[in-house]
Amino acid sequence: MRKTLKLFSISLLFGFTTSFGGLVDAVSIVVDGEPITLYEVYKTGQETGLPKEKAVEYLIKERLKDKELKRLAIVIDDFDVNQEIERIAQQNGIDSLKLRTILVNKGVDWDKYKQNIKEKLKEQRLYQKILSTKIQQPSEETLKEYYQLHKDEFSIPEAINVIQYSAPSRQALQQVMQNPMASVPGVTQQAQTIPSEKLNQQLLFMLTKTPKGEFTQIIPAGGQFVTFFIQDFVNKKPIPFEKVKERVYAKWMEEKRKEAIESHFEKMRAAANIKVLRIP
């Protein structure tokens, strides 16, 4: 009897392993001859939190990106990656060796970090190539029209009503952000109205870009950590166009780039030969 049970358990395990192996190898979708496996869909969903349908769309777009990278002969080598790492390190006032030490101490896999840098550089160069012939420089009139349509984005309040939460640890503030009604040891709070003119540009930007009823990101301040809960913006007024012209241009360009990239890949997807062999 025991022998029978043992054999049954082994056969179950073997069956599960074989089934899992089939899941890994089974091709779900083919995009212009490039396969997407069922396991890739599953893994992408697990890593990104996307539902299956969104994970499939993400992977199809990745295959189309790979096709464009080959067509445009875009290659990123180790020299490019190391240069970018040096740039990131210098931006933070350290060298690349110090950057590596900090990241590794935080549990970051250095090889994966470098691979992520490589993928981002590929994407940047691909988008630069795609956009090089698609966007014309805007006229002054175009920028003024954009400013009028999005005037709220280029406005600042006279003051901001906030509740400031302070704590000796980031974790304590994270608990408050998850449950504002909770009493967390070590956390102090203070309601205040902060005049915009008293804020530096970086803090003003962070506060005004946080929606009402939400917390800002956690920042270090005076040996502690701080987050602000935004209650209200007092008397918002638009900044004159000439003072924010560069910001208007940057926002307009960002929007047009996004539209152009989406349009490019939508056309590629429409023209692609996509075969669904197995529904994920």
XYZ file of C-alpha atoms in Angstrom:
280
model
C 0.000 0.000 0.000
C 2.801 2.396 0.961
C 4.624 1.512 -2.252
C 1.463 2.274 -4.240
C 1.052 5.642 -2.502
C 4.703 6.480 -3.107
C 4.409 5.630 -6.794
C 1.200 7.680 -6.994
C 2.929 10.688 -5.371
C 5.872 10.433 -7.760
C 3.556 10.233 -10.757
C 1.659 13.293 -9.511
C 4.917 15.206 -9.079
C 6.120 14.097 -12.502
C 2.809 15.094 -14.037
C 2.974 18.534 -12.405
C 6.583 19.043 -13.540
C 5.745 17.990 -17.076
C 2.713 20.260 -17.067
C 4.797 23.193 -15.773
C 7.427 22.453 -18.404
C 4.709 22.554 -21.032
C 3.584 25.897 -19.646
C 7.109 27.252 -19.995
C 7.539 26.033 -23.562
C 4.031 26.514 -24.962
C 3.813 29.349 -27.486
C 0.787 31.562 -26.906
C 1.170 34.281 -29.554
C 3.456 34.854 -32.538
C 4.251 38.458 -33.532
C 5.844 38.690 -36.987
C 7.480 35.320 -36.415
C 8.608 36.093 -32.849
C 6.978 33.867 -30.193
C 5.481 34.847 -26.843
C 5.125 31.901 -24.468
C 2.384 31.299 -21.921
C 5.018 31.460 -19.215
C 6.147 34.923 -20.383
C 2.565 36.164 -20.050
C 2.317 34.630 -16.572
C 5.716 35.991 -15.460
C 5.013 39.489 -16.810
C 1.703 39.550 -14.966
C 3.419 38.497 -11.739
C 6.246 41.046 -12.058
C 4.149 44.028 -13.158
C 0.801 43.319 -11.522
C -0.889 43.634 -14.915
C -3.943 41.490 -15.736
C -3.435 38.902 -18.502
C -4.864 41.077 -21.283
C -2.576 43.999 -20.387
C 0.416 41.674 -19.980
C -0.213 40.327 -23.497
C -0.412 43.866 -24.933
C 2.797 44.794 -23.109
C 4.650 41.786 -24.559
C 3.338 42.435 -28.074
C 4.648 46.011 -27.849
C 7.998 44.698 -26.583
C 8.270 42.421 -29.644
C 7.463 45.362 -31.920
C 10.120 47.447 -30.137
C 12.669 44.672 -30.667
C 11.771 44.618 -34.356
C 12.343 48.384 -34.631
C 15.643 48.153 -32.758
C 16.864 45.644 -35.343
C 15.506 47.631 -38.294
C 17.164 50.839 -37.105
C 20.375 49.001 -36.104
C 20.313 50.400 -32.563
C 22.951 48.756 -30.381
C 23.932 49.595 -26.795
C 27.295 48.246 -25.630
C 29.052 48.086 -22.244
C 30.768 51.423 -22.884
C 27.374 53.144 -23.261
C 26.084 51.505 -20.075
C 29.182 52.467 -18.063
C 28.972 56.046 -19.319
C 25.353 56.276 -18.179
C 26.251 54.838 -14.769
C 29.021 57.455 -14.444
C 26.520 60.171 -15.353
C 24.026 58.958 -12.722
C 26.797 58.764 -10.101
C 28.082 62.281 -10.869
C 24.523 63.612 -10.722
C 24.401 62.319 -7.138
C 27.847 63.680 -6.250
C 29.573 60.280 -6.038
C 31.638 57.993 -8.277
C 30.392 54.800 -9.938
C 32.149 52.547 -7.403
C 30.366 54.298 -4.527
C 27.066 54.056 -6.419
C 27.554 50.320 -6.863
C 28.377 49.865 -3.160
C 25.261 51.789 -2.087
C 22.961 49.831 -4.413
C 24.423 46.425 -3.520
C 24.094 47.239 0.197
C 20.415 47.979 -0.465
C 20.008 44.525 -2.003
C 20.042 45.613 -5.651
C 21.413 43.020 -8.082
C 24.186 44.916 -9.925
C 23.948 42.854 -13.118
C 20.183 43.393 -13.268
C 20.710 47.099 -12.612
C 23.111 47.323 -15.556
C 20.693 45.364 -17.751
C 17.882 47.773 -16.846
C 20.144 50.708 -17.770
C 20.877 49.021 -21.100
C 17.177 48.513 -21.866
C 16.366 52.130 -20.969
C 19.152 53.428 -23.223
C 17.866 51.277 -26.080
C 14.387 52.669 -25.599
C 15.665 56.260 -25.436
C 17.609 55.917 -28.688
C 14.714 54.153 -30.371
C 12.305 56.917 -29.410
C 14.784 59.582 -30.537
C 14.961 57.925 -33.969
C 11.188 57.593 -34.210
C 10.588 61.196 -33.141
C 13.319 62.803 -35.247
C 10.981 63.316 -38.209
C 7.579 63.350 -36.516
C 7.412 66.546 -34.438
C 7.730 70.079 -35.772
C 8.715 72.927 -33.475
C 5.639 74.730 -32.081
C 4.912 78.349 -32.901
C 4.452 81.000 -30.214
C 0.725 80.926 -30.937
C 0.583 77.147 -30.443
C 2.288 77.440 -27.056
C -0.059 80.239 -25.973
C -3.075 78.132 -26.948
C -1.671 75.195 -24.968
C -1.079 77.501 -21.992
C -4.689 78.731 -22.088
C -6.069 75.182 -22.285
C -3.888 73.963 -19.393
C -3.715 77.142 -17.336
C -4.343 75.265 -14.092
C -1.054 73.374 -14.590
C 0.790 76.687 -14.720
C -0.841 78.211 -11.661
C 0.353 78.445 -8.075
C -1.654 79.067 -4.908
C -0.970 81.945 -2.558
C -0.775 79.378 0.229
C -1.262 75.656 0.865
C -3.196 74.136 3.760
C -1.397 70.986 4.894
C -0.971 68.601 7.786
C 2.731 67.967 8.307
C 3.652 64.528 9.654
C 7.153 64.039 11.087
C 8.865 60.897 12.396
C 12.374 59.560 13.065
C 11.807 56.718 10.590
C 10.418 56.401 7.076
C 8.550 53.219 8.068
C 6.490 55.065 10.706
C 5.289 57.584 8.120
C 4.453 54.795 5.689
C 2.130 53.354 8.350
C 0.400 56.736 8.699
C 0.022 57.045 4.924
C -1.633 53.629 4.797
C -3.955 54.453 7.709
C -4.142 58.193 8.583
C -6.458 57.497 11.534
C -3.928 55.198 13.223
C -1.872 56.380 16.187
C 1.715 55.511 15.303
C 4.383 55.904 18.038
C 6.966 58.589 17.256
C 4.835 60.393 14.667
C 3.915 64.036 15.291
C 1.489 66.070 13.210
C 0.830 69.759 12.762
C -1.802 71.542 10.685
C -0.458 74.661 9.030
C -0.959 77.104 6.184
C 2.267 77.603 4.250
C 2.628 80.739 2.059
C 3.987 79.763 -1.359
C 6.539 82.574 -1.258
C 8.179 80.938 1.779
C 8.830 77.664 -0.092
C 11.827 76.814 -2.259
C 11.022 75.807 -5.850
C 11.578 72.091 -5.275
C 9.234 71.865 -2.284
C 6.650 74.131 -3.933
C 6.649 71.887 -7.004
C 6.215 68.748 -4.878
C 3.324 70.222 -2.890
C 1.447 71.695 -5.853
C 1.782 68.495 -7.908
C 0.251 66.398 -5.114
C -3.571 66.218 -5.451
C -5.817 67.390 -2.634
C -6.563 64.619 -0.153
C -3.277 62.809 -0.767
C 0.158 62.580 0.857
C 3.352 63.862 -0.707
C 6.351 61.591 -1.016
C 8.413 61.165 2.153
C 11.443 63.469 2.346
C 14.314 63.842 4.862
C 14.293 67.110 6.824
C 16.329 68.195 9.846
C 17.344 64.698 10.907
C 13.792 63.368 10.572
C 11.440 62.262 7.817
C 8.460 64.343 6.723
C 5.352 63.965 4.582
C 2.575 66.492 3.942
C -1.125 65.731 3.627
C -2.620 68.250 1.188
C -5.866 69.759 2.476
C -6.398 72.677 0.103
C -4.786 75.174 -2.243
C -5.598 78.771 -1.330
C -6.390 81.255 -4.118
C -4.661 79.652 -7.110
C -3.502 82.156 -9.725
C -1.964 81.555 -13.171
C 1.682 82.487 -13.659
C 2.120 84.876 -16.625
C 2.896 83.049 -19.887
C 6.312 84.676 -20.373
C 7.492 83.427 -16.971
C 6.518 79.811 -17.683
C 7.135 79.701 -21.425
C 9.900 77.090 -21.088
C 7.683 74.896 -18.902
C 4.826 75.245 -21.398
C 7.162 74.191 -24.209
C 8.428 71.202 -22.189
C 4.879 70.036 -21.357
C 3.708 70.493 -24.952
C 6.716 68.571 -26.265
C 6.247 65.780 -23.712
C 2.607 65.385 -24.769
C 3.433 65.369 -28.482
C 6.230 62.834 -27.982
C 3.872 60.514 -26.144
C 1.223 60.861 -28.861
C 3.778 60.241 -31.635
C 5.225 57.138 -29.950
C 1.764 55.671 -29.290
C 0.696 56.387 -32.870
C 3.873 54.793 -34.264
C 3.366 51.524 -32.384
C -0.381 51.459 -33.062
C 0.424 51.554 -36.798
C 3.049 48.853 -36.349
C 0.582 46.680 -34.452
C -2.091 47.139 -37.121
C 0.386 46.059 -39.818
C 1.927 43.204 -37.817
C 1.146 39.541 -38.457
C -0.124 38.454 -35.040
C -1.254 34.858 -34.549
C -2.920 33.665 -31.349
C -2.138 29.960 -30.913
C -3.209 29.554 -27.290
C -5.328 31.946 -25.247
C -3.406 32.794 -22.037
